Coordinates of N, CA and C in Angstrom, one line a residue:
Chain V
G28 N 0.8 -1.2 0.0 CA 0.0 0.0 0.0 C 0.9 1.2 0.0
N29 N 0.2 2.4 -0.1 CA 0.9 3.6 -0.1 C 1.3 4.0 1.3
S30 N 2.3 4.9 1.3 CA 2.8 5.4 2.6 C 3.2 6.8 2.5
V31 N 3.3 7.5 3.7 CA 3.7 8.9 3.7 C 4.7 9.1 4.9
T32 N 5.7 10.0 4.7 CA 6.6 10.3 5.7 C 6.6 11.8 5.8
Q33 N 6.5 12.3 7.0 CA 6.4 13.8 7.2 C 7.4 14.2 8.3
M34 N 8.0 15.3 8.1 CA 9.0 15.8 9.1 C 8.4 15.9 10.5
E35 N 9.2 15.5 11.4 CA 8.7 15.6 12.8 C 8.8 17.1 13.3
G36 N 7.9 17.4 14.2 CA 8.0 18.7 14.8 C 8.6 18.6 16.2
P37 N 8.3 19.6 17.0 CA 7.6 20.8 16.6 C 8.4 21.8 15.9
V38 N 7.7 22.7 15.1 CA 8.4 23.8 14.4 C 8.0 25.0 15.1
T39 N 8.9 25.8 15.5 CA 8.7 27.1 16.2 C 9.2 28.2 15.4
L40 N 8.3 29.1 15.0 CA 8.8 30.3 14.2 C 8.2 31.6 14.8
S41 N 8.9 32.6 14.4 CA 8.4 34.0 14.7 C 7.5 34.4 13.6
E42 N 6.6 35.3 13.9 CA 5.6 35.8 12.9 C 6.4 36.4 11.8
E43 N 5.8 36.1 10.6 CA 6.4 36.6 9.3 C 7.6 35.8 8.8
A44 N 7.9 34.7 9.5 CA 9.0 33.8 9.0 C 8.5 32.9 7.9
F45 N 9.4 32.3 7.2 CA 9.1 31.4 6.1 C 8.9 30.0 6.7
L46 N 7.9 29.3 6.2 CA 7.6 27.9 6.7 C 7.8 26.9 5.6
T47 N 8.5 25.8 5.9 CA 8.5 24.6 5.1 C 8.3 23.4 5.9
I48 N 7.3 22.6 5.6 CA 7.1 21.3 6.2 C 7.3 20.2 5.1
N49 N 8.2 19.3 5.3 CA 8.5 18.3 4.3 C 7.6 17.1 4.4
C50 N 7.2 16.6 3.2 CA 6.4 15.4 3.1 C 6.9 14.6 1.9
T51 N 7.1 13.4 2.1 CA 7.5 12.5 0.9 C 6.5 11.3 1.0
Y52 N 6.3 10.7 -0.1 CA 5.3 9.6 -0.2 C 5.8 8.4 -1.1
T53 N 5.2 7.3 -0.8 CA 5.4 6.1 -1.7 C 4.0 5.7 -2.2
A54 N 3.9 5.6 -3.5 CA 2.5 5.3 -3.9 C 2.6 4.5 -5.3
T55 N 1.5 3.8 -5.5 CA 1.3 3.1 -6.8 C 0.5 4.1 -7.6
G56 N 1.1 4.4 -8.8 CA 0.4 5.4 -9.6 C 0.6 6.8 -9.1
Y57 N -0.4 7.6 -9.5 CA -0.2 9.1 -9.1 C -1.5 9.5 -8.4
P58 N -1.6 9.2 -7.1 CA -2.8 9.5 -6.4 C -2.9 11.0 -6.1
S59 N -4.0 11.5 -5.7 CA -4.2 12.8 -5.1 C -3.4 12.9 -3.8
L60 N -2.9 14.1 -3.6 CA -2.2 14.4 -2.3 C -2.8 15.6 -1.6
F61 N -2.8 15.5 -0.3 CA -3.5 16.5 0.5 C -2.7 17.0 1.7
W62 N -2.9 18.2 2.1 CA -2.5 18.7 3.4 C -3.8 19.1 4.2
Y63 N -3.8 18.5 5.4 CA -4.9 18.9 6.3 C -4.3 19.6 7.5
V64 N -5.1 20.5 8.1 CA -4.7 21.2 9.3 C -5.7 21.0 10.5
Q65 N -5.2 20.9 11.6 CA -6.0 20.6 12.8 C -5.7 21.7 13.9
Y66 N -6.6 22.6 14.1 CA -6.5 23.6 15.2 C -6.8 23.0 16.5
P67 N -6.3 23.5 17.6 CA -6.6 22.9 18.9 C -8.0 22.6 19.2
G68 N -8.3 21.4 19.6 CA -9.7 21.0 20.0 C -10.6 20.8 18.9
E69 N -10.1 20.8 17.6 CA -11.0 20.6 16.5 C -10.7 19.4 15.7
G70 N -11.5 19.1 14.7 CA -11.2 18.1 13.7 C -10.3 18.6 12.6
L71 N -10.2 17.8 11.6 CA -9.2 18.1 10.5 C -10.0 19.0 9.4
Q72 N -9.2 19.9 8.9 CA -9.7 20.7 7.8 C -8.8 20.5 6.6
L73 N -9.4 20.4 5.4 CA -8.6 20.3 4.2 C -8.0 21.6 4.0
L74 N -6.7 21.7 3.9 CA -6.0 22.9 3.6 C -5.8 23.1 2.1
L75 N -5.2 22.1 1.5 CA -5.1 22.2 0.0 C -4.9 20.8 -0.5
K76 N -5.0 20.7 -1.9 CA -4.8 19.4 -2.5 C -4.2 19.6 -3.9
A77 N -3.7 18.5 -4.4 CA -3.2 18.4 -5.8 C -3.6 17.1 -6.3
T78 N -4.1 17.1 -7.5 CA -4.7 15.8 -8.0 C -3.8 15.2 -9.1
K79 N -2.8 15.9 -9.6 CA -1.9 15.2 -10.6 C -0.5 15.8 -10.5
A80 N 0.4 15.2 -11.1 CA 1.8 15.6 -11.0 C 2.0 17.0 -11.5
D81 N 2.9 17.8 -10.9 CA 3.2 19.2 -11.2 C 2.1 20.2 -10.8
D82 N 1.0 19.7 -10.3 CA -0.1 20.6 -9.8 C 0.4 21.3 -8.6
K83 N 0.0 22.5 -8.4 CA 0.3 23.3 -7.2 C -1.0 23.6 -6.5
G84 N -1.2 23.1 -5.3 CA -2.3 23.4 -4.5 C -2.0 24.6 -3.7
S85 N -3.0 25.5 -3.5 CA -2.8 26.7 -2.7 C -4.1 27.1 -1.9
N86 N -3.9 27.7 -0.8 CA -5.0 28.1 0.0 C -4.5 28.9 1.2
K87 N -5.0 30.1 1.5 CA -4.7 30.9 2.7 C -3.2 31.2 2.7
G88 N -2.6 31.3 1.6 CA -1.1 31.7 1.6 C -0.2 30.5 1.6
F89 N -0.8 29.3 1.8 CA 0.0 28.0 1.8 C 0.0 27.5 0.4
E90 N 1.2 26.8 0.1 CA 1.3 26.2 -1.2 C 2.0 24.9 -1.1
A91 N 1.7 24.0 -2.0 CA 2.4 22.7 -2.1 C 2.4 22.2 -3.5
T92 N 3.5 21.7 -4.0 CA 3.6 21.3 -5.4 C 3.8 19.8 -5.5
Y93 N 3.0 19.1 -6.3 CA 3.1 17.7 -6.4 C 4.3 17.3 -7.3
R94 N 5.4 16.8 -6.7 CA 6.6 16.5 -7.4 C 6.8 15.0 -7.6
K95 N 6.5 14.5 -8.7 CA 6.6 13.0 -8.9 C 8.1 12.6 -9.0
E96 N 9.0 13.5 -9.4 CA 10.4 13.1 -9.6 C 11.0 12.8 -8.2
T97 N 10.6 13.6 -7.2 CA 11.1 13.5 -5.9 C 10.1 12.8 -4.9
T98 N 9.0 12.5 -5.4 CA 7.8 11.9 -4.6 C 7.6 12.8 -3.4
S99 N 7.5 14.1 -3.6 CA 7.4 15.0 -2.5 C 6.2 15.9 -2.6
F100 N 5.7 16.5 -1.5 CA 4.6 17.4 -1.5 C 4.8 18.3 -0.3
H101 N 5.9 19.1 -0.4 CA 6.2 20.0 0.7 C 5.3 21.2 0.9
L102 N 5.0 21.5 2.1 CA 4.1 22.6 2.4 C 4.9 23.8 2.7
E103 N 4.6 25.0 2.1 CA 5.3 26.2 2.3 C 4.3 27.4 2.5
K104 N 4.8 28.4 3.2 CA 4.1 29.6 3.4 C 5.2 30.7 3.6
G105 N 5.0 31.8 2.8 CA 6.1 32.8 2.8 C 6.1 33.6 4.1
S106 N 5.0 33.8 4.8 CA 5.0 34.7 6.0 C 3.9 34.1 6.9
V107 N 4.4 33.4 8.0 CA 3.4 32.8 8.9 C 2.8 33.8 9.9
Q108 N 1.6 33.5 10.4 CA 1.0 34.3 11.4 C 0.7 33.5 12.6
V109 N 0.5 34.2 13.7 CA 0.2 33.5 15.0 C -1.0 32.5 14.8
S110 N -2.0 33.0 14.0 CA -3.2 32.2 13.8 C -2.9 30.9 13.0
D111 N -1.7 30.7 12.4 CA -1.4 29.5 11.7 C -0.9 28.4 12.6
S112 N -0.8 28.7 13.9 CA -0.3 27.7 14.9 C -1.4 26.6 14.9
A113 N -0.9 25.4 14.6 CA -1.8 24.2 14.5 C -0.9 23.0 14.2
V114 N -1.6 21.9 14.0 CA -0.9 20.7 13.6 C -1.2 20.4 12.1
Y115 N -0.2 20.1 11.3 CA -0.4 19.9 9.8 C -0.1 18.5 9.5
F116 N -1.0 17.9 8.7 CA -0.9 16.5 8.3 C -0.8 16.4 6.7
C117 N 0.1 15.7 6.3 CA 0.2 15.3 4.9 C -0.6 14.0 4.7
A118 N -1.3 13.8 3.6 CA -2.1 12.6 3.5 C -2.3 12.2 2.0
L119 N -2.5 10.9 1.8 CA -2.9 10.4 0.4 C -3.7 9.2 0.6
P120 N -4.4 8.8 -0.4 CA -5.2 7.5 -0.3 C -4.3 6.4 -0.1
F121 N -4.7 5.4 0.8 CA -3.8 4.4 1.1 C -3.8 3.2 0.1
N122 N -4.8 3.2 -0.8 CA -4.8 2.2 -1.9 C -5.2 2.8 -3.2
Q123 N -5.1 2.0 -4.2 CA -5.5 2.6 -5.5 C -6.9 3.0 -5.6
A124 N -7.8 2.3 -4.9 CA -9.2 2.6 -4.9 C -9.5 3.9 -4.2
G125 N -8.5 4.3 -3.4 CA -8.7 5.6 -2.7 C -9.8 5.7 -1.7
T126 N -10.1 4.5 -1.1 CA -11.3 4.5 -0.2 C -11.1 5.0 1.2
A127 N -9.8 5.4 1.5 CA -9.5 6.0 2.8 C -8.2 6.6 2.7
L128 N -7.8 7.4 3.7 CA -6.6 8.1 3.7 C -5.6 7.6 4.6
I129 N -4.3 7.7 4.3 CA -3.2 7.5 5.2 C -2.5 8.8 5.5
F130 N -2.2 9.0 6.8 CA -1.7 10.3 7.2 C -0.3 10.2 7.7
G131 N 0.4 11.3 7.5 CA 1.7 11.4 8.2 C 1.5 11.6 9.7
K132 N 2.6 11.6 10.5 CA 2.5 11.7 11.9 C 2.0 13.1 12.4
G133 N 2.1 14.1 11.5 CA 1.7 15.4 11.9 C 2.9 16.3 12.4
T134 N 2.8 17.5 12.0 CA 3.9 18.5 12.4 C 3.2 19.6 13.2
T135 N 3.6 19.8 14.4 CA 3.0 20.9 15.2 C 3.8 22.2 14.9
L136 N 3.1 23.2 14.5 CA 3.6 24.5 14.2 C 3.2 25.5 15.3
S137 N 4.2 26.2 15.9 CA 3.9 27.2 16.9 C 4.5 28.5 16.4
V138 N 3.7 29.5 16.2 CA 4.2 30.8 15.8 C 4.0 31.9 16.9
S139 N 5.1 32.6 17.2 CA 5.0 33.6 18.2 C 5.1 35.0 17.7
S140 N 4.5 35.9 18.3 CA 4.5 37.3 17.8 C 5.7 38.1 18.3
Chain P
K16 N -24.5 24.9 3.4 CA -24.4 23.4 3.3 C -23.8 22.9 4.6
A17 N -24.6 22.1 5.4 CA -24.1 21.6 6.6 C -22.9 20.7 6.4
G18 N -22.0 20.7 7.4 CA -20.8 19.9 7.4 C -21.1 18.5 7.9
V19 N -20.0 17.8 8.2 CA -20.1 16.5 8.8 C -20.3 16.7 10.3
T20 N -21.4 16.1 10.8 CA -21.8 16.2 12.2 C -21.6 15.0 13.0
Q21 N -20.8 15.1 14.1 CA -20.6 14.0 15.0 C -21.2 14.2 16.3
T22 N -21.8 13.2 16.9 CA -22.4 13.3 18.2 C -22.1 12.1 19.0
P23 N -21.8 12.2 20.3 CA -21.7 13.5 21.0 C -20.3 14.0 20.8
R24 N -20.0 15.2 21.3 CA -18.6 15.8 21.2 C -17.7 15.2 22.2
Y25 N -18.2 14.9 23.4 CA -17.4 14.4 24.5 C -18.2 13.2 25.2
L26 N -17.4 12.2 25.6 CA -18.0 11.1 26.2 C -17.0 10.5 27.2
I27 N -17.5 10.2 28.4 CA -16.7 9.5 29.4 C -17.4 8.2 29.7
K28 N -16.6 7.1 29.6 CA -17.2 5.8 29.8 C -16.2 5.0 30.8
T29 N -16.8 4.0 31.4 CA -16.0 3.1 32.3 C -15.5 1.9 31.5
R30 N -14.3 1.5 31.9 CA -13.7 0.3 31.3 C -14.7 -0.9 31.3
G31 N -14.9 -1.6 30.2 CA -15.8 -2.7 30.2 C -17.1 -2.4 29.6
Q32 N -17.5 -1.1 29.5 CA -18.7 -0.7 28.9 C -18.6 -0.7 27.4
Q33 N -19.7 -0.4 26.8 CA -19.7 -0.2 25.3 C -20.2 1.2 25.0
V34 N -19.9 1.6 23.8 CA -20.2 3.0 23.4 C -20.6 3.0 21.9
T35 N -21.5 3.9 21.6 CA -21.9 4.1 20.2 C -21.7 5.6 19.8
L36 N -21.0 5.8 18.7 CA -20.8 7.2 18.2 C -21.5 7.3 16.9
S37 N -22.0 8.5 16.7 CA -22.8 8.8 15.5 C -22.1 9.8 14.6
C38 N -22.4 9.6 13.3 CA -21.8 10.6 12.3 C -22.8 10.8 11.2
S39 N -23.2 12.1 10.9 CA -24.0 12.4 9.8 C -23.2 13.1 8.7
P40 N -23.1 12.5 7.6 CA -22.2 13.1 6.5 C -22.8 14.3 5.9
I41 N -22.1 14.9 5.0 CA -22.6 16.0 4.2 C -23.7 15.4 3.3
S42 N -24.8 16.2 3.1 CA -25.9 15.7 2.3 C -25.4 15.3 0.9
G43 N -25.7 14.1 0.5 CA -25.3 13.6 -0.8 C -24.0 12.8 -0.8
H44 N -23.3 12.8 0.3 CA -22.1 12.0 0.4 C -22.4 10.6 0.8
R45 N -21.9 9.6 0.0 CA -22.3 8.3 0.3 C -21.2 7.5 1.0
S46 N -20.0 8.0 1.1 CA -18.9 7.4 1.7 C -18.6 8.0 3.1
V47 N -18.5 7.1 4.1 CA -18.2 7.6 5.4 C -17.0 6.7 5.9
S48 N -16.0 7.4 6.4 CA -14.8 6.7 7.0 C -14.7 7.1 8.5
W49 N -14.1 6.3 9.2 CA -13.8 6.5 10.6 C -12.3 6.4 10.9
Y50 N -11.8 7.3 11.8 CA -10.4 7.3 12.2 C -10.3 7.5 13.7
Q51 N -9.3 6.9 14.2 CA -8.9 7.0 15.6 C -7.7 7.9 15.7
Q52 N -7.7 8.9 16.5 CA -6.5 9.7 16.7 C -6.1 9.7 18.1
T53 N -4.8 9.3 18.4 CA -4.2 9.3 19.7 C -2.8 9.9 19.6
P54 N -2.3 10.5 20.7 CA -1.0 11.1 20.7 C 0.1 10.1 20.3
G55 N 0.0 8.9 20.7 CA 1.0 7.9 20.4 C 1.0 7.4 19.0
Q56 N -0.2 7.0 18.5 CA -0.3 6.4 17.2 C -0.7 7.3 16.0
G57 N -1.1 8.5 16.4 CA -1.5 9.4 15.3 C -2.9 9.0 14.8
L58 N -3.1 9.3 13.5 CA -4.4 9.0 12.9 C -4.4 7.7 12.3
Q59 N -5.3 6.8 12.7 CA -5.4 5.4 12.2 C -6.7 5.2 11.6
F60 N -6.8 4.6 10.5 CA -8.0 4.2 9.8 C -8.7 3.1 10.4
L61 N -10.0 3.3 10.7 CA -10.8 2.2 11.3 C -11.6 1.4 10.3
F62 N -12.5 2.1 9.6 CA -13.2 1.4 8.5 C -13.9 2.5 7.6
E63 N -14.4 2.0 6.5 CA -15.0 2.9 5.5 C -16.3 2.2 5.0
Y64 N -17.4 3.0 4.9 CA -18.6 2.5 4.3 C -19.0 3.3 3.1
F65 N -19.6 2.5 2.2 CA -20.1 3.2 1.0 C -21.4 2.5 0.6
S66 N -22.5 3.3 0.6 CA -23.8 2.7 0.3 C -24.1 1.5 1.2
E67 N -24.0 1.7 2.4 CA -24.3 0.7 3.5 C -23.4 -0.5 3.5
T68 N -22.4 -0.5 2.7 CA -21.4 -1.7 2.7 C -20.1 -1.3 3.2
Q69 N -19.5 -2.1 4.0 CA -18.2 -1.8 4.5 C -17.2 -2.3 3.4
R70 N -16.4 -1.3 2.9 CA -15.5 -1.6 1.8 C -14.1 -1.9 2.3
N71 N -13.7 -1.3 3.4 CA -12.4 -1.4 3.9 C -12.4 -1.4 5.4
K72 N -11.5 -2.1 6.0 CA -11.3 -2.2 7.4 C -9.9 -2.1 7.8
G73 N -9.6 -1.2 8.8 CA -8.2 -1.1 9.3 C -7.9 -2.2 10.2
N74 N -6.7 -2.1 10.8 CA -6.2 -3.2 11.7 C -6.6 -2.9 13.1
F75 N -7.8 -3.1 13.4 CA -8.4 -2.9 14.8 C -9.1 -4.2 15.2
P76 N -9.1 -4.5 16.5 CA -9.8 -5.7 16.9 C -11.3 -5.7 16.7
G77 N -11.9 -6.9 16.8 CA -13.3 -7.0 16.5 C -14.3 -6.2 17.4
R78 N -13.7 -5.7 18.5 CA -14.5 -4.9 19.4 C -15.0 -3.6 18.7
F79 N -14.3 -3.2 17.7 CA -14.7 -2.0 16.9 C -15.5 -2.5 15.7
S80 N -16.7 -1.9 15.6 CA -17.6 -2.2 14.6 C -18.3 -1.0 14.1
G81 N -18.9 -1.1 13.0 CA -19.6 0.1 12.5 C -20.8 -0.4 11.6
R82 N -21.6 0.6 11.2 CA -22.6 0.3 10.2 C -23.0 1.7 9.5
Q83 N -23.6 1.5 8.4 CA -24.1 2.7 7.7 C -25.6 2.5 7.3
F84 N -26.4 3.5 7.5 CA -27.8 3.4 7.2 C -28.1 3.9 5.8
S85 N -29.4 3.7 5.4 CA -29.7 4.0 4.0 C -29.6 5.5 3.7
N86 N -29.7 6.3 4.8 CA -29.5 7.8 4.6 C -28.1 8.2 4.7
S87 N -27.2 7.3 4.7 CA -25.7 7.5 4.7 C -25.2 7.8 6.1
R88 N -26.1 8.0 7.1 CA -25.6 8.2 8.5 C -24.9 7.0 8.9
S89 N -23.9 7.2 9.8 CA -23.1 6.0 10.2 C -22.9 6.0 11.7
E90 N -22.8 4.9 12.2 CA -22.4 4.7 13.6 C -21.3 3.8 13.8
M91 N -20.5 4.0 14.8 CA -19.4 3.0 15.2 C -19.6 2.7 16.6
N92 N -19.3 1.4 16.9 CA -19.5 0.9 18.2 C -18.2 0.3 18.7
V93 N -18.0 0.5 20.0 CA -16.8 -0.1 20.6 C -17.3 -0.9 21.8
S94 N -17.1 -2.2 21.9 CA -17.6 -3.0 23.0 C -16.4 -3.2 24.0
T95 N -16.8 -3.6 25.2 CA -15.8 -3.9 26.2 C -14.6 -2.9 26.2
L96 N -14.9 -1.7 26.5 CA -14.0 -0.6 26.4 C -12.7 -0.9 27.3
E97 N -11.6 -0.5 26.7 CA -10.3 -0.5 27.4 C -9.8 0.9 27.6
L98 N -8.9 1.1 28.5 CA -8.3 2.4 28.8 C -7.6 2.9 27.5
G99 N -7.0 2.0 26.7 CA -6.3 2.4 25.5 C -7.3 2.9 24.4
D100 N -8.6 2.7 24.6 CA -9.5 3.2 23.6 C -9.8 4.7 23.7
S101 N -9.3 5.3 24.7 CA -9.4 6.8 24.9 C -8.7 7.5 23.7
A102 N -9.5 8.2 23.0 CA -9.0 8.9 21.8 C -10.0 9.8 21.2
L103 N -9.6 10.6 20.2 CA -10.5 11.4 19.4 C -10.9 10.5 18.2
Y104 N -12.2 10.3 18.1 CA -12.7 9.5 16.9 C -13.3 10.5 15.9
L105 N -12.7 10.4 14.7 CA -13.1 11.3 13.6 C -13.8 10.6 12.5
C106 N -14.8 11.3 12.0 CA -15.6 10.7 10.9 C -15.3 11.6 9.7
A107 N -15.3 11.1 8.5 CA -15.1 11.9 7.3 C -16.0 11.4 6.2
S108 N -16.5 12.3 5.4 CA -17.4 11.9 4.3 C -16.8 12.3 3.0
S109 N -17.2 11.6 1.9 CA -16.8 12.0 0.6 C -17.9 11.6 -0.4
S110 N -18.0 12.4 -1.4 CA -19.1 12.2 -2.4 C -18.9 10.9 -3.2
S111 N -17.7 10.7 -3.6 CA -17.4 9.5 -4.4 C -16.8 8.3 -3.7
G112 N -16.1 8.7 -2.6 CA -15.4 7.6 -1.9 C -14.1 7.1 -2.6
T113 N -13.6 7.9 -3.6 CA -12.4 7.4 -4.3 C -11.2 8.2 -3.8
G114 N -11.4 9.1 -2.9 CA -10.2 9.9 -2.4 C -9.7 10.9 -3.4
F115 N -10.3 11.0 -4.5 CA -9.7 11.9 -5.5 C -9.8 13.4 -5.1
Y116 N -10.9 13.8 -4.5 CA -11.1 15.1 -4.1 C -10.9 15.3 -2.6
G117 N -10.6 14.2 -1.9 CA -10.4 14.3 -0.4 C -11.7 14.1 0.4
Y118 N -11.5 14.2 1.6 CA -12.6 13.9 2.5 C -12.9 15.1 3.4
T119 N -14.1 15.3 3.9 CA -14.4 16.4 4.8 C -14.6 15.7 6.2
F120 N -14.0 16.3 7.1 CA -14.0 15.7 8.5 C -14.9 16.4 9.4
G121 N -15.5 15.7 10.4 CA -16.2 16.3 11.4 C -15.3 16.7 12.5
S122 N -15.9 17.3 13.6 CA -15.1 17.9 14.7 C -14.6 16.8 15.7
G123 N -15.2 15.6 15.5 CA -14.8 14.4 16.3 C -15.6 14.2 17.6
T124 N -15.4 13.0 18.1 CA -16.0 12.7 19.5 C -14.8 12.3 20.3
R125 N -14.6 13.0 21.4 CA -13.5 12.8 22.4 C -14.0 11.8 23.4
L126 N -13.5 10.5 23.3 CA -13.9 9.4 24.2 C -12.8 9.3 25.3
T127 N -13.2 9.3 26.5 CA -12.3 9.1 27.6 C -12.8 7.8 28.4
V128 N -12.0 6.8 28.5 CA -12.3 5.6 29.2 C -11.6 5.6 30.6
V129 N -12.4 5.5 31.6 CA -11.8 5.6 33.0 C -12.0 4.2 33.7

C-alpha cells in the first residue's frame, strides 16, 4: 500500500517567518495528495490538495507542489501568522481505490509574535 | 451546506462498557470513514462504508464495529472498552469515496475511558 513520511516537529517560528514542512510519499500510480490542518480542540480541515503531477495546491497563503520526480509534496508559506499555529498533516489515499486516507504523523507549528 | 456532524462531542465511559458514536455526513455524500486519533499512534483508519457496505477495514480488533444506514448516516460501536480506547474519533465523508477530491472531516468525538 501507499505510505507517507512527514517531518517531525515541533516547528517554532516567529511571525512573518518562512515555513516549510517536508512530506514524501510512496505510492502506486499518481494519487491525489492532501494537506490537512488541525487547530486545537477541532477536527481536520482540508488545507489544500493536488490531483496530478506538477499541480500546485494553494489556500490561505499556503502552497504545495506535487513533485513526482522526488515523490514529495512539501508545504510552504512565505509569511506565517500566529493564527497559523496548528498541527499539519500530509495525506494520500492508502490504496489505488482511494477509499480511505493514510496520514503522516503530523507536524506541530507554533508561531510567536 | 451543513458539514459533517458527529455526536456526542465528549463522552466518558467506564472500562468494560460499550459505546456508540454517530456521524451524519454531508448531504449527498455516500462514503463515510472513521479514524482514531491518539497522541502515540496518530491518525489510524478504522473502516469505511459506501452505500451501506463496508469496503475497507483497518487493523483494529473486532470490538470495533460500524454500520451505515440508507440515509448514509453512520455509527461506530466499541464494545468492552479498554483504557487504550481513549482517543478522538473522527468521521469523514466523501461524495465518491475514491479519495480523488479528499474527505471532509467532522469535529470528532472525544472518548475518555476511565
